[in-house]
XYZ file of C-alpha atoms in Angstrom:
777
model
C -30.781 -110.915 -82.366
C -31.660 -110.884 -86.062
C -29.530 -107.866 -86.862
C -25.872 -108.707 -87.069
C -23.172 -106.273 -86.050
C -20.360 -105.417 -88.462
C -17.169 -104.072 -86.866
C -15.896 -100.919 -88.553
C -12.995 -98.664 -87.667
C -10.080 -96.723 -88.974
C -7.865 -99.808 -88.903
C -9.040 -103.110 -90.348
C -8.688 -106.253 -88.322
C -6.043 -107.625 -90.670
C -3.806 -104.544 -90.452
C -4.313 -104.453 -86.698
C -3.139 -108.063 -86.429
C -0.112 -107.394 -88.641
C 0.877 -104.414 -86.484
C 0.339 -106.354 -83.254
C 2.294 -109.437 -84.361
C 5.093 -107.242 -85.716
C 5.415 -105.523 -82.352
C 5.668 -108.847 -80.551
C 8.260 -110.113 -83.013
C 10.410 -106.987 -82.744
C 10.482 -107.100 -78.951
C 11.428 -110.771 -78.931
C 14.512 -109.940 -80.984
C 15.925 -107.835 -78.165
C 19.299 -109.043 -76.956
C 18.593 -107.823 -73.420
C 15.524 -106.562 -71.614
C 14.901 -102.988 -70.602
C 13.683 -102.079 -67.095
C 10.068 -103.064 -66.514
C 9.141 -99.410 -65.910
C 10.257 -98.474 -69.430
C 7.957 -101.064 -70.970
C 5.090 -100.009 -68.677
C 5.447 -96.354 -69.691
C 5.561 -97.365 -73.340
C 2.419 -99.466 -72.913
C 0.490 -96.584 -71.322
C 1.602 -94.087 -73.983
C 0.750 -96.465 -76.823
C -2.681 -97.130 -75.352
C -3.297 -93.380 -74.966
C -2.335 -92.721 -78.610
C -4.569 -95.547 -79.800
C -7.580 -94.205 -77.866
C -7.064 -90.705 -79.337
C -6.262 -91.891 -82.854
C -9.374 -90.406 -84.481
C -8.319 -86.881 -83.463
C -4.936 -87.209 -85.111
C -3.893 -86.956 -88.731
C -3.833 -90.280 -90.627
C -5.667 -92.186 -87.901
C -5.138 -95.546 -89.630
C -1.360 -95.203 -89.687
C -1.315 -93.826 -86.130
C -3.445 -96.711 -84.873
C -1.177 -99.270 -86.544
C 1.940 -97.730 -85.023
C 0.205 -97.513 -81.645
C -0.742 -101.195 -81.779
C 2.815 -102.108 -82.766
C 4.203 -100.120 -79.837
C 1.562 -101.538 -77.516
C 2.473 -105.124 -78.467
C 6.195 -104.409 -78.124
C 5.717 -102.925 -74.646
C 3.268 -105.610 -73.555
C 5.650 -108.405 -74.576
C 8.471 -106.646 -72.747
C 6.435 -106.362 -69.546
C 5.512 -110.048 -69.681
C 9.116 -111.069 -70.353
C 10.511 -108.933 -67.543
C 8.548 -110.970 -64.992
C 10.111 -114.240 -66.171
C 13.576 -114.804 -64.673
C 16.417 -115.682 -67.005
C 17.378 -119.350 -67.256
C 20.722 -118.766 -65.550
C 19.005 -117.279 -62.469
C 16.563 -120.074 -61.630
C 18.508 -122.851 -59.888
C 21.940 -123.313 -58.277
C 24.781 -123.648 -60.740
C 26.237 -127.183 -61.003
C 25.473 -128.247 -57.449
C 24.342 -131.428 -55.716
C 21.166 -130.753 -53.747
C 19.073 -133.042 -51.524
C 15.441 -132.484 -52.468
C 11.881 -133.695 -52.050
C 9.360 -133.292 -54.818
C 6.728 -134.722 -57.129
C 6.934 -136.210 -60.627
C 4.531 -134.053 -62.634
C 4.210 -136.033 -65.867
C 4.568 -139.556 -67.177
C 8.184 -140.741 -67.305
C 9.640 -141.380 -70.731
C 11.734 -144.524 -70.952
C 15.337 -144.328 -72.116
C 18.252 -146.740 -72.037
C 18.480 -148.154 -68.483
C 16.493 -145.261 -67.060
C 13.784 -142.662 -67.447
C 13.316 -138.939 -67.975
C 10.485 -136.809 -66.572
C 9.339 -133.453 -65.250
C 9.860 -133.031 -61.515
C 8.666 -130.272 -59.185
C 11.059 -129.697 -56.300
C 9.008 -128.742 -53.224
C 11.754 -128.585 -50.594
C 15.544 -128.685 -50.355
C 17.851 -129.576 -47.484
C 19.918 -126.520 -46.545
C 23.383 -126.415 -44.931
C 21.906 -126.439 -41.420
C 20.003 -129.669 -42.078
C 16.598 -127.944 -42.227
C 14.101 -128.396 -45.051
C 13.565 -125.185 -46.993
C 10.337 -124.821 -48.967
C 11.032 -123.983 -52.596
C 9.511 -124.462 -56.043
C 11.772 -125.546 -58.909
C 10.276 -127.182 -62.017
C 13.046 -129.426 -63.362
C 13.641 -131.839 -66.201
C 15.219 -134.853 -64.479
C 17.057 -137.848 -65.941
C 17.546 -141.035 -63.938
C 20.389 -143.049 -65.435
C 21.036 -146.689 -64.482
C 17.741 -146.904 -62.655
C 17.606 -149.866 -60.241
C 15.785 -152.928 -61.504
C 12.167 -153.134 -60.381
C 11.835 -149.392 -59.756
C 9.066 -147.755 -61.772
C 8.597 -144.015 -61.144
C 5.054 -142.826 -61.854
C 3.386 -139.486 -62.270
C 2.322 -138.158 -58.880
C 5.032 -139.981 -56.917
C 6.711 -138.056 -54.070
C 10.455 -138.798 -54.071
C 13.507 -138.035 -51.952
C 16.647 -137.663 -54.091
C 20.063 -136.107 -54.336
C 20.090 -134.271 -57.652
C 22.976 -132.780 -59.549
C 21.380 -129.745 -61.149
C 22.211 -126.789 -63.319
C 20.288 -124.075 -65.154
C 18.732 -125.196 -68.429
C 21.177 -124.557 -71.256
C 20.567 -125.753 -74.787
C 22.778 -126.230 -77.805
C 23.114 -123.139 -79.987
C 23.702 -123.898 -83.659
C 22.831 -121.711 -86.655
C 19.439 -122.735 -87.977
C 18.876 -125.165 -85.100
C 15.955 -125.460 -82.679
C 16.107 -122.935 -79.832
C 15.453 -125.208 -76.861
C 16.367 -122.417 -74.445
C 13.397 -120.372 -75.652
C 11.116 -123.376 -75.136
C 12.431 -123.998 -71.615
C 12.260 -120.313 -70.679
C 8.726 -119.947 -72.052
C 7.556 -123.093 -70.225
C 8.993 -121.880 -66.913
C 11.555 -124.669 -66.617
C 13.994 -123.869 -63.818
C 16.763 -126.242 -64.840
C 17.869 -129.771 -65.620
C 19.194 -132.416 -63.256
C 20.061 -136.057 -62.895
C 19.632 -138.443 -59.977
C 22.951 -139.230 -58.310
C 22.859 -142.999 -57.919
C 25.567 -143.103 -55.240
C 23.233 -141.418 -52.750
C 20.097 -143.054 -51.261
C 16.718 -142.400 -52.855
C 13.227 -143.207 -51.635
C 9.648 -143.059 -52.832
C 7.836 -141.284 -49.983
C 4.258 -141.456 -51.252
C 2.070 -141.895 -54.309
C -0.701 -139.790 -55.780
C 0.771 -136.489 -54.567
C 0.549 -134.596 -57.860
C -2.887 -133.132 -57.253
C -6.374 -134.305 -58.091
C -6.108 -133.656 -61.825
C -2.868 -135.601 -62.264
C -4.266 -138.437 -60.143
C -7.362 -138.625 -62.326
C -5.307 -138.578 -65.530
C -2.962 -141.258 -64.215
C -5.876 -143.432 -63.119
C -7.388 -143.160 -66.606
C -4.031 -144.022 -68.136
C -3.724 -147.112 -65.953
C -7.258 -148.102 -66.906
C -6.350 -147.833 -70.586
C -3.108 -149.793 -70.169
C -5.034 -152.468 -68.307
C -7.214 -153.294 -71.312
C -6.238 -156.331 -73.451
C -5.259 -154.222 -76.470
C -1.978 -154.249 -78.428
C 0.787 -152.045 -77.009
C 0.808 -149.861 -80.126
C -2.923 -149.170 -79.801
C -2.366 -148.299 -76.120
C 0.283 -145.792 -77.168
C -1.812 -144.159 -79.884
C -4.962 -143.912 -77.763
C -2.999 -142.503 -74.801
C -1.504 -139.832 -77.060
C -4.870 -139.027 -78.590
C -6.896 -138.845 -75.367
C -4.443 -137.911 -72.614
C -1.707 -136.154 -74.574
C 0.737 -138.827 -73.362
C 3.264 -139.548 -76.115
C 5.793 -141.271 -73.866
C 4.585 -144.706 -75.014
C 5.144 -144.086 -78.728
C 8.073 -146.042 -80.158
C 10.619 -144.973 -82.753
C 8.774 -146.885 -85.486
C 5.586 -144.972 -84.670
C 7.355 -141.610 -84.994
C 8.970 -142.648 -88.263
C 5.600 -143.649 -89.709
C 3.934 -140.431 -88.569
C 6.728 -138.209 -89.875
C 7.062 -140.049 -93.176
C 3.346 -139.652 -93.893
C 2.994 -136.104 -92.597
C 0.509 -137.170 -89.914
C 2.487 -136.501 -86.718
C 0.092 -133.671 -85.899
C -2.728 -136.190 -85.470
C -1.209 -137.638 -82.284
C -0.396 -134.257 -80.783
C -3.530 -132.821 -79.181
C -3.902 -129.416 -80.829
C -6.349 -127.042 -82.416
C -7.500 -129.668 -84.900
C -8.624 -132.086 -82.167
C -10.142 -129.407 -79.965
C -12.023 -127.848 -82.893
C -13.365 -131.124 -84.297
C -14.428 -132.307 -80.845
C -16.164 -128.984 -80.204
C -17.843 -129.188 -83.624
C -19.166 -132.666 -82.899
C -20.353 -131.537 -79.470
C -22.023 -128.471 -81.016
C -23.865 -130.651 -83.565
C -25.039 -133.071 -80.867
C -26.183 -130.265 -78.558
C -27.948 -128.505 -81.439
C -29.809 -131.684 -82.281
C -30.729 -132.158 -78.638
C -31.992 -128.555 -78.468
C -34.143 -129.097 -81.580
C -35.776 -132.167 -80.049
C -36.446 -130.380 -76.744
C -37.743 -127.275 -78.538
C -40.647 -129.283 -79.956
C -41.800 -130.171 -76.461
C -41.007 -126.899 -74.689
C -41.121 -124.018 -77.209
C -41.177 -121.345 -74.473
C -37.966 -122.747 -73.009
C -36.374 -122.741 -76.461
C -37.146 -119.047 -76.949
C -35.708 -118.192 -73.565
C -32.501 -120.170 -74.184
C -31.528 -119.858 -77.879
C -29.811 -122.757 -79.563
C -26.695 -120.778 -80.448
C -26.104 -119.892 -76.792
C -26.611 -123.369 -75.336
C -24.852 -125.257 -78.136
C -21.884 -122.894 -78.222
C -21.528 -122.759 -74.445
C -21.861 -126.510 -74.036
C -19.422 -127.249 -76.858
C -16.926 -124.836 -75.338
C -17.184 -126.528 -71.930
C -16.724 -130.006 -73.435
C -13.721 -128.734 -75.392
C -12.316 -127.306 -72.157
C -12.773 -130.673 -70.437
C -10.855 -132.390 -73.257
C -8.129 -129.741 -73.123
C -7.656 -130.253 -69.367
C -7.748 -134.026 -69.711
C -4.978 -133.895 -72.339
C -2.703 -131.932 -70.022
C -3.583 -128.393 -71.158
C -0.228 -127.795 -72.853
C 0.354 -124.295 -74.167
C -0.703 -125.159 -77.770
C -3.902 -126.687 -76.390
C -4.601 -123.587 -74.285
C -4.061 -121.490 -77.395
C -6.449 -123.642 -79.439
C -9.180 -123.490 -76.818
C -8.824 -119.719 -76.516
C -9.113 -119.373 -80.285
C -12.267 -121.475 -80.208
C -13.669 -119.392 -77.340
C -13.257 -116.170 -79.329
C -15.007 -117.643 -82.364
C -17.855 -119.005 -80.212
C -18.241 -115.668 -78.413
C -18.531 -113.823 -81.718
C -21.176 -116.305 -82.800
C -23.160 -115.874 -79.588
C -23.188 -112.067 -79.684
C -24.039 -112.278 -83.396
C -21.118 -110.260 -84.699
C -20.539 -110.634 -88.432
C -16.983 -110.183 -89.549
C -15.305 -111.358 -92.721
C -13.317 -114.579 -92.230
C -9.962 -112.818 -92.383
C -11.180 -110.358 -89.751
C -12.169 -113.150 -87.374
C -8.836 -114.867 -87.923
C -6.950 -111.615 -87.296
C -8.693 -110.897 -84.012
C -8.268 -114.489 -82.874
C -4.544 -114.210 -83.590
C -4.340 -111.051 -81.473
C -6.228 -112.596 -78.552
C -4.164 -115.789 -78.652
C -0.853 -113.909 -78.682
C -2.022 -111.610 -75.908
C -2.469 -114.766 -73.824
C 0.826 -116.262 -75.009
C 3.108 -113.646 -76.661
C 5.727 -116.295 -77.458
C 3.312 -118.348 -79.564
C 4.726 -116.604 -82.632
C 7.991 -118.496 -82.102
C 6.264 -121.866 -82.573
C 5.697 -123.604 -85.888
C 2.255 -124.822 -84.787
C 0.951 -121.265 -84.470
C 1.823 -120.342 -88.050
C 0.847 -123.671 -89.549
C -2.568 -123.470 -87.868
C -3.367 -119.908 -88.868
C -1.961 -120.145 -92.374
C -3.929 -123.362 -92.920
C -7.197 -121.711 -91.880
C -6.440 -118.636 -93.985
C -5.573 -120.814 -96.968
C -8.782 -122.827 -96.659
C -10.808 -119.637 -96.533
C -9.019 -118.287 -99.581
C -9.165 -121.381 -101.782
C -12.660 -122.584 -100.866
C -14.895 -122.750 -103.890
C -18.621 -122.238 -104.001
C -20.835 -124.635 -102.114
C -21.071 -127.941 -103.921
C -24.150 -130.117 -104.178
C -24.017 -133.897 -103.951
C -21.611 -136.315 -102.330
C -19.221 -136.574 -105.276
C -19.108 -132.824 -105.793
C -18.431 -132.200 -102.120
C -15.716 -134.873 -102.127
C -14.064 -133.209 -105.111
C -14.333 -129.842 -103.364
C -12.702 -131.272 -100.230
C -9.890 -132.768 -102.307
C -9.238 -129.428 -104.063
C -9.198 -127.575 -100.759
C -6.786 -130.085 -99.195
C -4.516 -130.056 -102.249
C -4.381 -126.275 -102.485
C -3.911 -125.845 -98.760
C -0.981 -128.248 -98.901
C 0.741 -126.138 -101.534
C 0.161 -122.909 -99.613
C 1.539 -124.479 -96.434
C 4.639 -125.785 -98.196
C 6.760 -122.600 -97.731
C 5.765 -122.449 -94.048
C 6.723 -126.096 -93.548
C 9.978 -125.554 -95.450
C 10.905 -122.538 -93.341
C 10.039 -124.004 -89.939
C 10.675 -127.707 -90.443
C 12.936 -127.920 -93.495
C 10.878 -130.726 -94.999
C 7.803 -131.405 -97.093
C 5.729 -134.575 -96.855
C 4.395 -135.401 -100.304
C 2.472 -138.363 -98.916
C 0.778 -135.991 -96.498
C -1.105 -134.366 -99.370
C -3.058 -137.567 -99.949
C -2.829 -139.336 -96.593
C -4.224 -136.467 -94.525
C -7.339 -136.365 -96.664
C -8.189 -139.789 -95.210
C -6.321 -139.718 -91.908
C -7.717 -136.439 -90.529
C -11.410 -137.482 -90.603
C -10.468 -141.059 -89.678
C -8.748 -139.939 -86.480
C -10.783 -136.900 -85.476
C -14.297 -137.919 -86.549
C -14.213 -141.705 -86.099
C -11.501 -142.562 -83.575
C -11.461 -139.557 -81.227
C -15.138 -139.757 -80.102
C -14.779 -143.478 -79.435
C -11.510 -142.958 -77.556
C -13.086 -140.282 -75.329
C -16.241 -142.338 -74.782
C -14.012 -145.198 -73.613
C -13.090 -143.083 -70.594
C -16.666 -143.536 -69.429
C -17.360 -147.022 -70.797
C -14.197 -149.125 -71.188
C -15.558 -151.634 -73.791
C -15.750 -148.796 -76.328
C -11.932 -148.792 -76.469
C -12.134 -152.179 -78.183
C -14.228 -150.569 -80.901
C -11.715 -147.725 -81.120
C -9.034 -150.391 -81.540
C -10.826 -151.917 -84.530
C -11.294 -148.482 -86.083
C -7.719 -147.304 -85.485
C -5.791 -150.463 -86.403
C -6.404 -150.318 -90.203
C -5.111 -146.738 -90.274
C -1.982 -147.712 -88.322
C -1.287 -150.584 -90.716
C -1.720 -148.330 -93.752
C 0.644 -145.720 -92.310
C 3.244 -148.371 -91.480
C 3.022 -149.707 -95.022
C 3.382 -146.237 -96.524
C 6.684 -145.700 -94.692
C 8.216 -148.174 -97.153
C 7.639 -145.718 -100.000
C 10.861 -143.818 -100.596
C 10.644 -140.087 -101.142
C 7.514 -139.644 -99.042
C 9.269 -136.901 -97.101
C 11.660 -134.539 -98.856
C 14.128 -132.368 -97.024
C 14.193 -128.923 -98.601
C 16.224 -125.781 -98.146
C 14.799 -123.372 -95.590
C 14.866 -119.937 -97.237
C 15.019 -116.702 -95.217
C 11.705 -115.605 -93.730
C 11.257 -112.892 -96.368
C 11.445 -115.357 -99.272
C 9.289 -117.924 -97.455
C 6.613 -115.249 -96.941
C 6.818 -114.231 -100.601
C 6.463 -117.867 -101.689
C 3.484 -118.397 -99.393
C 1.699 -115.305 -100.724
C 2.521 -116.295 -104.293
C 1.102 -119.796 -103.861
C -1.926 -118.399 -102.058
C -2.578 -116.114 -105.032
C -1.985 -118.918 -107.540
C -4.375 -121.282 -105.727
C -6.983 -118.660 -105.027
C -10.445 -119.512 -106.348
C -11.762 -117.005 -108.874
C -8.435 -115.265 -109.529
C -8.487 -116.146 -113.241
C -5.437 -116.624 -115.428
C -3.626 -113.814 -113.610
C -3.298 -116.040 -110.588
C -0.392 -117.905 -112.179
C 1.714 -114.761 -111.871
C 1.921 -115.676 -108.199
C 4.347 -118.440 -109.092
C 6.946 -115.766 -109.901
C 7.003 -114.926 -106.192
C 8.005 -118.506 -105.465
C 11.226 -118.388 -107.495
C 13.450 -116.608 -104.908
C 12.664 -119.305 -102.309
C 13.360 -122.100 -104.806
C 16.660 -120.595 -105.971
C 17.994 -119.641 -102.525
C 21.023 -121.447 -101.151
C 23.339 -120.761 -98.249
C 26.176 -118.625 -99.667
C 29.351 -120.746 -99.944
C 32.883 -119.402 -99.511
C 34.553 -118.128 -102.699
C 36.825 -120.304 -104.814
C 40.121 -120.960 -103.042
C 38.726 -120.185 -99.587
C 37.283 -122.338 -96.827
C 34.675 -121.964 -94.105
C 34.856 -123.987 -90.879
C 32.015 -124.597 -88.415
C 32.416 -126.144 -84.982
C 29.061 -127.546 -83.931
C 27.750 -127.123 -80.407
C 27.142 -130.809 -79.602
C 27.991 -130.908 -75.901
C 30.934 -133.035 -74.790
C 32.077 -134.243 -78.187
C 33.510 -133.176 -81.511
C 32.022 -132.340 -84.899
C 33.503 -129.844 -87.368
C 32.148 -128.937 -90.802
C 34.573 -127.764 -93.502
C 33.038 -126.024 -96.550
C 34.557 -125.017 -99.866
C 32.816 -123.448 -102.847
C 31.229 -126.734 -103.977
C 32.149 -129.400 -101.399
C 31.519 -130.217 -97.747
C 33.469 -132.363 -95.284
C 32.421 -133.424 -91.783
C 35.246 -134.134 -89.339
C 33.760 -136.366 -86.619
C 30.056 -136.846 -85.998
C 29.527 -135.822 -82.374
C 28.477 -137.953 -79.398
C 25.691 -140.446 -78.858
C 23.384 -139.467 -75.991
C 22.482 -141.666 -73.073
C 18.839 -140.655 -73.367
C 18.758 -141.979 -76.927
C 19.685 -140.603 -80.314
C 22.874 -138.806 -81.234
C 24.153 -135.327 -82.000
C 24.155 -135.894 -85.751
C 20.482 -136.859 -85.959
C 19.321 -134.247 -83.453
C 21.487 -131.244 -84.239
C 23.535 -131.508 -87.414
C 21.533 -133.352 -90.060
C 18.466 -131.085 -89.812
C 20.658 -128.003 -90.317
C 22.613 -129.576 -93.170
C 19.425 -130.593 -94.945
C 17.694 -127.266 -94.375
C 20.768 -125.498 -95.732
C 20.852 -127.690 -98.828
C 24.312 -129.064 -98.042
C 25.396 -132.579 -99.061
C 28.432 -134.227 -97.499
C 31.164 -135.293 -99.917
C 33.449 -136.719 -97.234
C 33.265 -137.827 -93.594
C 36.339 -138.168 -91.381
C 36.071 -140.345 -88.257
C 39.188 -139.383 -86.319
C 39.110 -142.335 -83.879
C 36.668 -144.679 -82.164
C 35.755 -142.708 -79.031
C 31.975 -142.390 -78.835
C 32.087 -138.624 -78.288
C 33.603 -138.375 -81.783
C 31.739 -141.062 -83.760
C 28.446 -141.365 -81.844
C 26.540 -140.052 -84.865
C 28.401 -142.190 -87.407
C 25.426 -144.423 -88.300
C 23.047 -141.466 -88.737
C 25.457 -139.554 -90.967
C 26.398 -142.481 -93.200
C 22.751 -143.491 -93.526
C 21.870 -139.960 -94.652
C 24.881 -139.605 -97.001
C 25.803 -143.121 -98.219
C 27.738 -141.708 -101.167
C 30.219 -139.797 -98.968
C 33.895 -140.739 -98.980
C 34.776 -142.092 -95.505
C 38.193 -141.674 -93.893
C 39.061 -143.151 -90.507
C 41.870 -144.442 -88.308
C 40.186 -147.814 -87.760
C 38.843 -150.637 -89.897
C 35.375 -150.257 -91.404
C 33.160 -152.174 -93.816
C 31.930 -149.127 -95.755
C 32.573 -149.499 -99.523
C 33.848 -145.902 -99.707
C 36.215 -146.238 -96.722
C 39.930 -145.431 -96.778
C 42.423 -145.092 -93.902
C 43.455 -141.526 -93.047
C 47.196 -142.182 -93.338
C 49.702 -139.338 -93.491
C 50.399 -138.309 -97.085
C 46.854 -138.771 -98.346
C 45.738 -135.472 -99.883
C 43.341 -133.936 -102.384
C 42.190 -130.540 -103.655
C 38.671 -129.132 -103.732
C 37.869 -125.782 -105.334
C 41.412 -124.500 -104.901
C 41.653 -125.667 -101.246
C 44.255 -128.289 -100.273
C 43.363 -131.071 -97.803
C 46.044 -133.359 -96.348
C 46.244 -135.933 -93.564
C 49.455 -135.575 -91.558
C 48.853 -138.294 -88.949
C 48.974 -141.252 -88.331
C 51.914 -142.588 -90.316
C 50.539 -146.116 -89.984
C 47.791 -147.885 -88.046
C 48.666 -149.987 -84.987
C 45.712 -152.160 -83.843
C 46.998 -152.425 -80.280
C 47.757 -148.751 -79.742
C 45.488 -146.362 -77.832
C 42.737 -144.891 -79.969
C 43.534 -141.259 -79.167
C 47.154 -141.686 -80.278
C 46.024 -142.777 -83.761
C 43.588 -139.922 -84.355
C 43.312 -138.572 -87.878
C 44.934 -135.126 -88.104
C 43.685 -133.036 -91.030
C 45.397 -129.907 -92.377
C 43.257 -127.587 -94.527
C 45.146 -124.948 -96.534
C 43.227 -122.206 -98.308
C 44.363 -119.061 -100.077
C 43.677 -116.779 -97.112
C 44.562 -119.051 -94.184
C 44.707 -122.567 -92.880
C 43.152 -124.734 -90.187
C 44.358 -127.811 -88.311
C 42.008 -130.464 -86.905
C 44.022 -132.812 -84.633
C 41.371 -135.109 -83.127
C 42.463 -136.373 -79.706
C 46.227 -136.710 -80.199
C 48.422 -136.287 -77.116
C 51.689 -134.537 -76.340
C 53.780 -137.424 -77.727
C 52.095 -137.192 -81.125
C 52.422 -133.411 -81.103
C 56.158 -133.698 -80.476
C 56.551 -136.311 -83.220
C 54.930 -133.994 -85.753
C 56.960 -130.898 -84.892
C 60.456 -131.633 -86.316
C 59.315 -131.749 -89.948
C 56.277 -129.503 -89.766
C 57.430 -126.203 -88.278
C 55.913 -124.395 -91.301
C 52.378 -125.017 -90.005
C 51.644 -121.448 -89.064
C 47.963 -121.981 -88.375
C 45.157 -119.449 -88.334
C 42.693 -121.824 -86.704
C 43.552 -124.684 -84.356
C 40.920 -126.977 -82.884
C 42.300 -127.888 -79.448
C 43.351 -131.527 -79.291
C 41.371 -133.754 -76.896
C 39.005 -130.914 -75.924
C 41.778 -129.005 -74.154
C 42.851 -131.902 -71.953
C 46.091 -131.569 -69.979
C 47.461 -134.514 -72.012
C 47.570 -132.318 -75.135
C 48.267 -128.710 -76.221
C 51.932 -128.618 -75.166
C 53.719 -125.275 -75.149
C 56.077 -126.316 -77.960
C 53.108 -127.321 -80.115
C 51.322 -124.036 -79.528
C 54.436 -121.946 -80.156
C 55.168 -123.793 -83.399
C 51.651 -123.421 -84.758
C 51.108 -119.902 -83.378
C 47.374 -119.965 -84.122
C 45.247 -116.836 -84.392
C 42.349 -118.744 -82.835
C 42.015 -121.823 -80.657
C 38.649 -123.568 -80.629
C 37.616 -125.915 -77.820
C 34.643 -128.285 -78.242
C 33.327 -129.228 -74.789
C 30.084 -129.651 -72.916
C 29.019 -127.018 -70.419
C 30.056 -128.050 -66.879
C 31.360 -131.354 -68.251
C 32.489 -133.966 -65.751
C 36.006 -134.117 -67.244
C 36.546 -130.427 -66.440
C 37.706 -129.755 -69.988
C 39.491 -127.594 -70.874
C 42.125 -128.168 -68.204
C 43.002 -125.111 -66.070
C 46.674 -125.798 -66.839
C 46.048 -125.610 -70.569
C 43.881 -122.502 -70.207
C 46.728 -120.803 -68.340
C 49.103 -121.829 -71.142
C 46.845 -120.268 -73.773
C 46.618 -117.082 -71.727
C 50.401 -116.887 -71.242
C 50.933 -117.176 -74.995
C 48.285 -114.523 -75.691
C 46.104 -116.859 -77.786
C 42.490 -116.015 -78.488
C 40.196 -118.854 -77.413
C 36.556 -119.649 -78.160
C 34.723 -122.526 -76.490
C 31.495 -124.087 -77.770
C 30.406 -124.582 -74.136
C 30.336 -120.790 -73.781
C 29.695 -119.578 -77.317
C 27.583 -122.237 -78.936
C 28.577 -122.977 -82.528
C 31.699 -121.297 -83.930
C 32.437 -120.149 -87.491
C 35.632 -119.061 -89.241
C 36.468 -118.154 -92.855
C 39.888 -118.087 -94.428
C 39.108 -114.876 -96.330
C 38.667 -113.148 -92.941
C 41.093 -115.161 -90.773
C 41.260 -112.585 -88.018
C 37.582 -113.170 -87.143
C 35.891 -116.027 -85.309
C 32.116 -115.851 -85.022
C 30.479 -116.937 -81.783
C 26.813 -117.922 -82.221
C 25.691 -116.581 -78.836
C 27.365 -113.243 -79.562
C 26.127 -112.942 -83.157
C 22.512 -113.852 -82.322
C 21.911 -112.973 -78.670
C 18.482 -113.306 -77.040
C 17.374 -112.038 -73.686
C 16.219 -115.508 -72.627
C 19.434 -117.267 -73.656
C 22.463 -118.019 -71.574
C 25.218 -115.454 -72.039
C 28.491 -116.499 -73.756
C 30.456 -117.237 -70.586
């Protein structure tokens, strides 16, 4: 095995990977899937062309196009065997079920949330029907003393529906995640019906083993925070991490350390390989014939791969972990068969193998961060250094340069850059993976070792908690389009590349488009209005050429958090938008649930509301208050005065926005009485855009109001299948009778309208359709 094999062909590994990944990406942009037969025929034809490429003209180009077509067809075939989200479970029905909790419940206010596998349902005839539905279940107002555990078999009445996420421009596509993971739907336990734990330990042998190890860890006399960090590190269980832990990890750019991924799998395999190699060397001195028969590279690589597989299974074998282990397996296999490829060739082939296993990996930030990081390290690595200090300096340079190369990828996917991460990860990565991880895994076999892991891990936790007090550790940045992010990444890679000489600084020119990009604002004198998809609640963004106003902040969620923190703030920050004013129409939680998050993020914003507040920038939204931004007129037209004892809805702020090309009216939750009071003096409000008052409730949207305003568009902000049945059927019939065009966030996702094109209303699900997403209905 002394001669090494070098792979040669008409298409290099790098170009092959580019063609393959491009094919996958193109197919995943399809709005709807073709018949499976069409993809199958395309796959066969592409494979035939690729096999005969050498007999055709320009074999390199032909092979690239064949690989692109092959990947496109392959991804289509795989997708066609996954049912759409809307087809997986009954639509908005109560179903009596039996099933097993398949992961560790995550605590939330007065309840818990967990994955649940339905194994049987009670049909109309009273018979149990065997079925398999993986669900995400929430149990609100859980009875005191009840503690659901992984592996429990339960009997419940669930209210379920197909999984349907929020669709906002630039937001996280949770529907893709649920569809890729095979989630059938979401449900909640109906407390008014009886429930019963039928048995324990029914989740299979693996889940029972993992749960037993978790209970063993939690039974040790260690601090709760150390329990949480060790459980995340060893078992992939992050349900015990508290909000303060997440804030510390995100602020220091170290969140990846407590998410079992390629870094942990690779380091663990490397340590195992070194230990097995040392063991082989010792045994080879005693049994040289055995050593020749079983080479070190075979035994060490195979053993390390098996130990990495054991760790992957123990941690739950999530899709990123499967991907990491597969990547490691390809590299180990190449080492065993003694194939010598350049580093970029190995990386390219690994990327192709990983995405053949999981075609939708390219839609995950972890995939690109992992591969770009490895590519960057290979590109910026200097010559081998001698001595401890020289190697330390080399490691620092590699970490620093890799951080800069990864910055455009982080900006595009996450919209943020952790400056502390540049320095902290240089210490934290070896501290966690080399020192803590082996001790944490050894504690599974010998419990006292966890005490040693505690003493090793605690100083790092304290340092990270202290670093969270440093302001500016994490900076939110604009997320440029993919083209400019790619250009910036290549430019920084060239600038940081070892041996590139003074010409390498020309790469910084490629970074400029990403730095200068901003979301195009409306022209002077015009306005753009967004209605966020926040579920059952209200949040509307109003943009002018240089200013932004947020009307209401969306709901707070029972499971924790709020719409502003989860959905709106990330998009605002990634788009580079600051808020100049915030209007809180009234005190209902579905309108001001995100108030604290918004005001904490934008403390300088002018605050208007219909209730008393302690904010230094607060003013009441009384009728007659008005101002002008960039040629656009803003005016409050209700309430005339504030009455502390009056119903909150009746005192909602009503904002009129008048631009050169059209105008919009945002009425909060006012009712018919307030509509009638406004009509006598305001019949000139011919409105292009009207946000339906009170989410289309039957207590609002009177016929006289609608006739007077005569809107081109009516927007309704509601949750899908909401329990209030908004909008009311009576009001919907009224809109239809008047011939009004209506868009609902429950059907469309986010909505967008511009005064310079008032006849158009953009529906997010129609503008950016995906074959896995719910249709706009």
